[in-house]
Amino acid sequence: SNGKILVADDRFNLFLMERQKEIGKSHSGSPGYSLQTVGQLHLGLLVNCIRPGALRSATTTPDRSDEEGDQFLLCTIEGALVSLKSIGNSAVGRMLQIQHAIQVNIQKQGSADPSVDARVDWKLFRSIDSNTLHSSSGALDPSGFVDGDLFELFLVMADELAMKTANTLNDGTEAGELVKEVQTIVDSFA
């Protein structure tokens, strides 16, 4: 709706594409646009349906939708239902900063919990670009998406990660403040 297009591929990735400049008219006379990737995430699930909509509990107040951006439901062939919500530019910058600090510290923690290592690794974007596939890892860091699951994982591991993550942010945020901020972010996804 705002010039952005959500796309899924056959390698379990999500892309957020944004219209750039107009490149001419199509045969039908409608304008054509070049697209640029502004977000990428390895979902790990094969999406077969993307629809506007949101998961809501029976107790959700109807007026809440006025303050929220676009929301989408993604259905997968594995039977999962994924909720995606757009976030305003003012909030997303801080969320991405916190997300990066969490990722750095979960990866530094290393082999203490192999399931955590696997959780972070499978979120890496798997590129369909042949040049990237021939690289050593074939994976890129996700970008342009705030990963609510990663924030929830941080809350589960807050005792181990909060101070390290606050230090990585290096902006004066205390560990306790960071945990509260992440809890607020998680609550906003609900």
PDB file of C-alpha atoms in Angstrom:
ATOM      1  CA  SER A   1       0.000   0.000   0.000  1.00  0.00           C
ATOM      2  CA  ASN A   2       2.896   2.392   0.681  1.00  0.00           C
ATOM      3  CA  GLY A   3       5.022   1.353  -2.289  1.00  0.00           C
ATOM      4  CA  LYS A   4       6.320  -1.741  -0.509  1.00  0.00           C
ATOM      5  CA  ILE A   5       5.702  -5.301  -1.648  1.00  0.00           C
ATOM      6  CA  LEU A   6       6.047  -8.420   0.508  1.00  0.00           C
ATOM      7  CA  VAL A   7       7.430 -11.428  -1.391  1.00  0.00           C
ATOM      8  CA  ALA A   8       8.270 -15.027  -0.447  1.00  0.00           C
ATOM      9  CA  ASP A   9      10.520 -17.350  -2.455  1.00  0.00           C
ATOM     10  CA  ASP A  10      11.032 -21.112  -2.721  1.00  0.00           C
ATOM     11  CA  ARG A  11      14.083 -21.022  -0.414  1.00  0.00           C
ATOM     12  CA  PHE A  12      12.020 -20.113   2.676  1.00  0.00           C
ATOM     13  CA  ASN A  13      12.944 -16.403   2.491  1.00  0.00           C
ATOM     14  CA  LEU A  14      10.847 -13.273   2.854  1.00  0.00           C
ATOM     15  CA  PHE A  15      11.715 -10.094   0.985  1.00  0.00           C
ATOM     16  CA  LEU A  16      10.382  -6.609   1.434  1.00  0.00           C
ATOM     17  CA  MET A  17      10.657  -4.803  -1.880  1.00  0.00           C
ATOM     18  CA  GLU A  18      10.160  -1.076  -2.398  1.00  0.00           C
ATOM     19  CA  ARG A  19       9.186   0.698  -5.584  1.00  0.00           C
ATOM     20  CA  GLN A  20      11.912   2.973  -6.835  1.00  0.00           C
ATOM     21  CA  LYS A  21      11.740   5.048 -10.000  1.00  0.00           C
ATOM     22  CA  GLU A  22       9.215   4.610 -12.765  1.00  0.00           C
ATOM     23  CA  ILE A  23      10.772   2.756 -15.704  1.00  0.00           C
ATOM     24  CA  GLY A  24       8.089   3.220 -18.325  1.00  0.00           C
ATOM     25  CA  LYS A  25       4.670   1.997 -19.255  1.00  0.00           C
ATOM     26  CA  SER A  26       3.544  -1.595 -19.648  1.00  0.00           C
ATOM     27  CA  HIS A  27       1.470  -2.892 -22.558  1.00  0.00           C
ATOM     28  CA  SER A  28      -1.667  -2.112 -20.570  1.00  0.00           C
ATOM     29  CA  GLY A  29      -0.560   1.490 -20.087  1.00  0.00           C
ATOM     30  CA  SER A  30       0.043   1.230 -16.350  1.00  0.00           C
ATOM     31  CA  PRO A  31       3.403   2.442 -15.036  1.00  0.00           C
ATOM     32  CA  GLY A  32       6.247   0.006 -14.373  1.00  0.00           C
ATOM     33  CA  TYR A  33       8.694   0.461 -11.503  1.00  0.00           C
ATOM     34  CA  SER A  34      12.111  -0.832 -10.597  1.00  0.00           C
ATOM     35  CA  LEU A  35      12.191  -2.612  -7.239  1.00  0.00           C
ATOM     36  CA  GLN A  36      14.836  -2.565  -4.533  1.00  0.00           C
ATOM     37  CA  THR A  37      15.140  -5.054  -1.683  1.00  0.00           C
ATOM     38  CA  VAL A  38      14.791  -3.176   1.618  1.00  0.00           C
ATOM     39  CA  GLY A  39      14.352  -6.205   3.871  1.00  0.00           C
ATOM     40  CA  GLN A  40      15.226  -9.887   3.864  1.00  0.00           C
ATOM     41  CA  LEU A  41      14.696 -12.682   6.348  1.00  0.00           C
ATOM     42  CA  HIS A  42      15.052 -16.448   6.222  1.00  0.00           C
ATOM     43  CA  LEU A  43      11.710 -17.572   7.643  1.00  0.00           C
ATOM     44  CA  GLY A  44      12.566 -21.258   7.422  1.00  0.00           C
ATOM     45  CA  LEU A  45       9.065 -22.081   6.207  1.00  0.00           C
ATOM     46  CA  LEU A  46       7.622 -22.219   2.696  1.00  0.00           C
ATOM     47  CA  VAL A  47       4.958 -19.516   2.395  1.00  0.00           C
ATOM     48  CA  ASN A  48       2.093 -20.327   0.064  1.00  0.00           C
ATOM     49  CA  CYS A  49      -0.344 -17.539   0.943  1.00  0.00           C
ATOM     50  CA  ILE A  50       0.011 -13.907   2.073  1.00  0.00           C
ATOM     51  CA  ARG A  51      -3.158 -12.074   3.103  1.00  0.00           C
ATOM     52  CA  PRO A  52      -3.900  -8.784   4.856  1.00  0.00           C
ATOM     53  CA  GLY A  53      -5.099  -9.468   8.391  1.00  0.00           C
ATOM     54  CA  ALA A  54      -4.134  -9.918  12.004  1.00  0.00           C
ATOM     55  CA  LEU A  55      -4.501 -12.455  14.757  1.00  0.00           C
ATOM     56  CA  ARG A  56      -6.651 -10.956  17.486  1.00  0.00           C
ATOM     57  CA  SER A  57      -7.928 -12.299  20.751  1.00  0.00           C
ATOM     58  CA  ALA A  58     -11.605 -12.027  21.590  1.00  0.00           C
ATOM     59  CA  THR A  59     -10.731  -9.336  24.158  1.00  0.00           C
ATOM     60  CA  THR A  60      -8.903  -7.022  21.729  1.00  0.00           C
ATOM     61  CA  THR A  61     -10.471  -3.599  21.464  1.00  0.00           C
ATOM     62  CA  PRO A  62     -11.529  -2.670  17.924  1.00  0.00           C
ATOM     63  CA  ASP A  63     -10.139   0.889  18.058  1.00  0.00           C
ATOM     64  CA  ARG A  64      -6.588  -0.408  18.518  1.00  0.00           C
ATOM     65  CA  SER A  65      -6.174  -0.952  14.758  1.00  0.00           C
ATOM     66  CA  ASP A  66      -6.184   2.821  14.163  1.00  0.00           C
ATOM     67  CA  GLU A  67      -2.700   3.130  15.667  1.00  0.00           C
ATOM     68  CA  GLU A  68      -1.167   0.150  13.880  1.00  0.00           C
ATOM     69  CA  GLY A  69       0.360  -0.200  10.438  1.00  0.00           C
ATOM     70  CA  ASP A  70      -0.296  -2.824   7.809  1.00  0.00           C
ATOM     71  CA  GLN A  71      -0.621  -6.372   9.107  1.00  0.00           C
ATOM     72  CA  PHE A  72      -0.371  -9.612   7.193  1.00  0.00           C
ATOM     73  CA  LEU A  73      -0.913 -13.287   7.832  1.00  0.00           C
ATOM     74  CA  LEU A  74       1.385 -15.740   6.083  1.00  0.00           C
ATOM     75  CA  CYS A  75       0.265 -19.336   5.714  1.00  0.00           C
ATOM     76  CA  THR A  76       2.857 -22.034   5.118  1.00  0.00           C
ATOM     77  CA  ILE A  77       2.709 -25.483   3.595  1.00  0.00           C
ATOM     78  CA  GLU A  78       3.842 -26.837   6.973  1.00  0.00           C
ATOM     79  CA  GLY A  79       0.632 -25.499   8.532  1.00  0.00           C
ATOM     80  CA  ALA A  80       2.141 -22.551  10.392  1.00  0.00           C
ATOM     81  CA  LEU A  81       0.453 -19.184  10.552  1.00  0.00           C
ATOM     82  CA  VAL A  82       2.852 -16.225  10.768  1.00  0.00           C
ATOM     83  CA  SER A  83       1.764 -12.728  11.730  1.00  0.00           C
ATOM     84  CA  LEU A  84       3.642  -9.792  10.205  1.00  0.00           C
ATOM     85  CA  LYS A  85       3.105  -6.203  11.296  1.00  0.00           C
ATOM     86  CA  SER A  86       4.596  -3.039   9.823  1.00  0.00           C
ATOM     87  CA  ILE A  87       6.278  -0.711  12.293  1.00  0.00           C
ATOM     88  CA  GLY A  88       6.799   3.035  11.961  1.00  0.00           C
ATOM     89  CA  ASN A  89      10.260   4.236  10.934  1.00  0.00           C
ATOM     90  CA  SER A  90      10.768   6.086  14.221  1.00  0.00           C
ATOM     91  CA  ALA A  91      10.467   2.895  16.290  1.00  0.00           C
ATOM     92  CA  VAL A  92      12.104   0.416  13.929  1.00  0.00           C
ATOM     93  CA  GLY A  93      15.579   1.978  14.140  1.00  0.00           C
ATOM     94  CA  ARG A  94      15.865   1.386  17.879  1.00  0.00           C
ATOM     95  CA  MET A  95      14.370  -2.102  17.578  1.00  0.00           C
ATOM     96  CA  LEU A  96      16.902  -3.068  14.903  1.00  0.00           C
ATOM     97  CA  GLN A  97      19.719  -1.685  17.067  1.00  0.00           C
ATOM     98  CA  ILE A  98      18.596  -3.805  20.040  1.00  0.00           C
ATOM     99  CA  GLN A  99      18.030  -6.823  17.778  1.00  0.00           C
ATOM    100  CA  HIS A 100      21.585  -6.585  16.427  1.00  0.00           C
ATOM    101  CA  ALA A 101      23.029  -6.363  19.959  1.00  0.00           C
ATOM    102  CA  ILE A 102      21.012  -9.431  20.999  1.00  0.00           C
ATOM    103  CA  GLN A 103      22.211 -11.386  17.934  1.00  0.00           C
ATOM    104  CA  VAL A 104      25.846 -10.488  18.620  1.00  0.00           C
ATOM    105  CA  ASN A 105      25.628 -11.661  22.224  1.00  0.00           C
ATOM    106  CA  ILE A 106      23.695 -14.845  21.506  1.00  0.00           C
ATOM    107  CA  GLN A 107      26.335 -15.758  18.919  1.00  0.00           C
ATOM    108  CA  LYS A 108      29.148 -14.914  21.373  1.00  0.00           C
ATOM    109  CA  GLN A 109      27.556 -17.187  23.957  1.00  0.00           C
ATOM    110  CA  GLY A 110      28.297 -19.994  21.539  1.00  0.00           C
ATOM    111  CA  SER A 111      28.049 -23.654  22.364  1.00  0.00           C
ATOM    112  CA  ALA A 112      26.551 -23.286  25.852  1.00  0.00           C
ATOM    113  CA  ASP A 113      23.199 -24.066  24.254  1.00  0.00           C
ATOM    114  CA  PRO A 114      23.328 -25.626  20.775  1.00  0.00           C
ATOM    115  CA  SER A 115      19.613 -24.976  20.242  1.00  0.00           C
ATOM    116  CA  VAL A 116      20.288 -21.234  20.540  1.00  0.00           C
ATOM    117  CA  ASP A 117      23.092 -21.460  17.969  1.00  0.00           C
ATOM    118  CA  ALA A 118      20.771 -23.319  15.614  1.00  0.00           C
ATOM    119  CA  ARG A 119      17.967 -20.805  16.236  1.00  0.00           C
ATOM    120  CA  VAL A 120      20.170 -17.864  15.260  1.00  0.00           C
ATOM    121  CA  ASP A 121      21.773 -19.679  12.299  1.00  0.00           C
ATOM    122  CA  TRP A 122      18.550 -20.724  10.597  1.00  0.00           C
ATOM    123  CA  LYS A 123      17.334 -17.119  10.595  1.00  0.00           C
ATOM    124  CA  LEU A 124      20.237 -16.124   8.346  1.00  0.00           C
ATOM    125  CA  PHE A 125      18.981 -15.103   4.933  1.00  0.00           C
ATOM    126  CA  ARG A 126      19.656 -17.731   2.265  1.00  0.00           C
ATOM    127  CA  SER A 127      20.310 -15.847  -0.935  1.00  0.00           C
ATOM    128  CA  ILE A 128      19.117 -17.033  -4.320  1.00  0.00           C
ATOM    129  CA  ASP A 129      21.839 -14.964  -5.980  1.00  0.00           C
ATOM    130  CA  SER A 130      24.234 -17.426  -7.613  1.00  0.00           C
ATOM    131  CA  ASN A 131      27.253 -15.310  -6.645  1.00  0.00           C
ATOM    132  CA  THR A 132      26.299 -15.549  -2.973  1.00  0.00           C
ATOM    133  CA  LEU A 133      25.499 -19.262  -3.146  1.00  0.00           C
ATOM    134  CA  HIS A 134      29.083 -19.955  -4.155  1.00  0.00           C
ATOM    135  CA  SER A 135      30.453 -18.002  -1.185  1.00  0.00           C
ATOM    136  CA  SER A 136      31.756 -19.833   1.848  1.00  0.00           C
ATOM    137  CA  SER A 137      28.589 -19.543   3.899  1.00  0.00           C
ATOM    138  CA  GLY A 138      25.869 -18.842   1.331  1.00  0.00           C
ATOM    139  CA  ALA A 139      24.044 -16.811   3.983  1.00  0.00           C
ATOM    140  CA  LEU A 140      23.585 -13.144   4.798  1.00  0.00           C
ATOM    141  CA  ASP A 141      22.403 -11.422   7.945  1.00  0.00           C
ATOM    142  CA  PRO A 142      18.702 -10.641   7.936  1.00  0.00           C
ATOM    143  CA  SER A 143      17.823  -6.987   7.414  1.00  0.00           C
ATOM    144  CA  GLY A 144      14.746  -4.799   7.476  1.00  0.00           C
ATOM    145  CA  PHE A 145      12.733  -7.183   9.663  1.00  0.00           C
ATOM    146  CA  VAL A 146      12.362  -7.040  13.432  1.00  0.00           C
ATOM    147  CA  ASP A 147      12.313 -10.618  14.725  1.00  0.00           C
ATOM    148  CA  GLY A 148       9.786 -10.888  17.554  1.00  0.00           C
ATOM    149  CA  ASP A 149      10.928 -14.451  18.266  1.00  0.00           C
ATOM    150  CA  LEU A 150      14.469 -13.212  18.908  1.00  0.00           C
ATOM    151  CA  PHE A 151      13.172 -10.630  21.394  1.00  0.00           C
ATOM    152  CA  GLU A 152      11.204 -13.356  23.184  1.00  0.00           C
ATOM    153  CA  LEU A 153      14.319 -15.550  23.255  1.00  0.00           C
ATOM    154  CA  PHE A 154      16.197 -12.633  24.845  1.00  0.00           C
ATOM    155  CA  LEU A 155      13.573 -12.405  27.595  1.00  0.00           C
ATOM    156  CA  VAL A 156      13.924 -16.131  28.318  1.00  0.00           C
ATOM    157  CA  MET A 157      17.706 -15.737  28.531  1.00  0.00           C
ATOM    158  CA  ALA A 158      17.699 -12.228  30.081  1.00  0.00           C
ATOM    159  CA  ASP A 159      19.697 -13.255  33.155  1.00  0.00           C
ATOM    160  CA  GLU A 160      22.595 -14.309  30.926  1.00  0.00           C
ATOM    161  CA  LEU A 161      22.262 -11.736  28.139  1.00  0.00           C
ATOM    162  CA  ALA A 162      20.913  -8.450  29.531  1.00  0.00           C
ATOM    163  CA  MET A 163      24.157  -6.935  30.795  1.00  0.00           C
ATOM    164  CA  LYS A 164      26.202  -8.079  27.782  1.00  0.00           C
ATOM    165  CA  THR A 165      23.575  -6.763  25.368  1.00  0.00           C
ATOM    166  CA  ALA A 166      23.340  -3.412  27.193  1.00  0.00           C
ATOM    167  CA  ASN A 167      27.137  -3.114  27.006  1.00  0.00           C
ATOM    168  CA  THR A 168      27.044  -3.887  23.270  1.00  0.00           C
ATOM    169  CA  LEU A 169      24.499  -1.098  22.754  1.00  0.00           C
ATOM    170  CA  ASN A 170      26.973   1.239  24.482  1.00  0.00           C
ATOM    171  CA  ASP A 171      24.367   4.015  24.783  1.00  0.00           C
ATOM    172  CA  GLY A 172      23.995   4.174  28.555  1.00  0.00           C
ATOM    173  CA  THR A 173      21.089   1.734  28.716  1.00  0.00           C
ATOM    174  CA  GLU A 174      21.224  -0.320  31.921  1.00  0.00           C
ATOM    175  CA  ALA A 175      20.496  -4.067  31.829  1.00  0.00           C
ATOM    176  CA  GLY A 176      17.232  -3.726  33.779  1.00  0.00           C
ATOM    177  CA  GLU A 177      16.034  -0.897  31.533  1.00  0.00           C
ATOM    178  CA  LEU A 178      16.842  -2.991  28.476  1.00  0.00           C
ATOM    179  CA  VAL A 179      14.807  -5.940  29.738  1.00  0.00           C
ATOM    180  CA  LYS A 180      11.826  -3.597  30.318  1.00  0.00           C
ATOM    181  CA  GLU A 181      12.266  -2.055  26.864  1.00  0.00           C
ATOM    182  CA  VAL A 182      12.383  -5.474  25.196  1.00  0.00           C
ATOM    183  CA  GLN A 183       9.301  -6.570  27.171  1.00  0.00           C
ATOM    184  CA  THR A 184       7.473  -3.480  25.874  1.00  0.00           C
ATOM    185  CA  ILE A 185       8.521  -4.337  22.318  1.00  0.00           C
ATOM    186  CA  VAL A 186       7.296  -7.930  22.698  1.00  0.00           C
ATOM    187  CA  ASP A 187       4.000  -6.688  24.135  1.00  0.00           C
ATOM    188  CA  SER A 188       3.588  -4.339  21.154  1.00  0.00           C
ATOM    189  CA  PHE A 189       3.822  -7.313  18.772  1.00  0.00           C
ATOM    190  CA  ALA A 190       0.915  -9.035  20.518  1.00  0.00           C
TER     191      ALA A 190
END
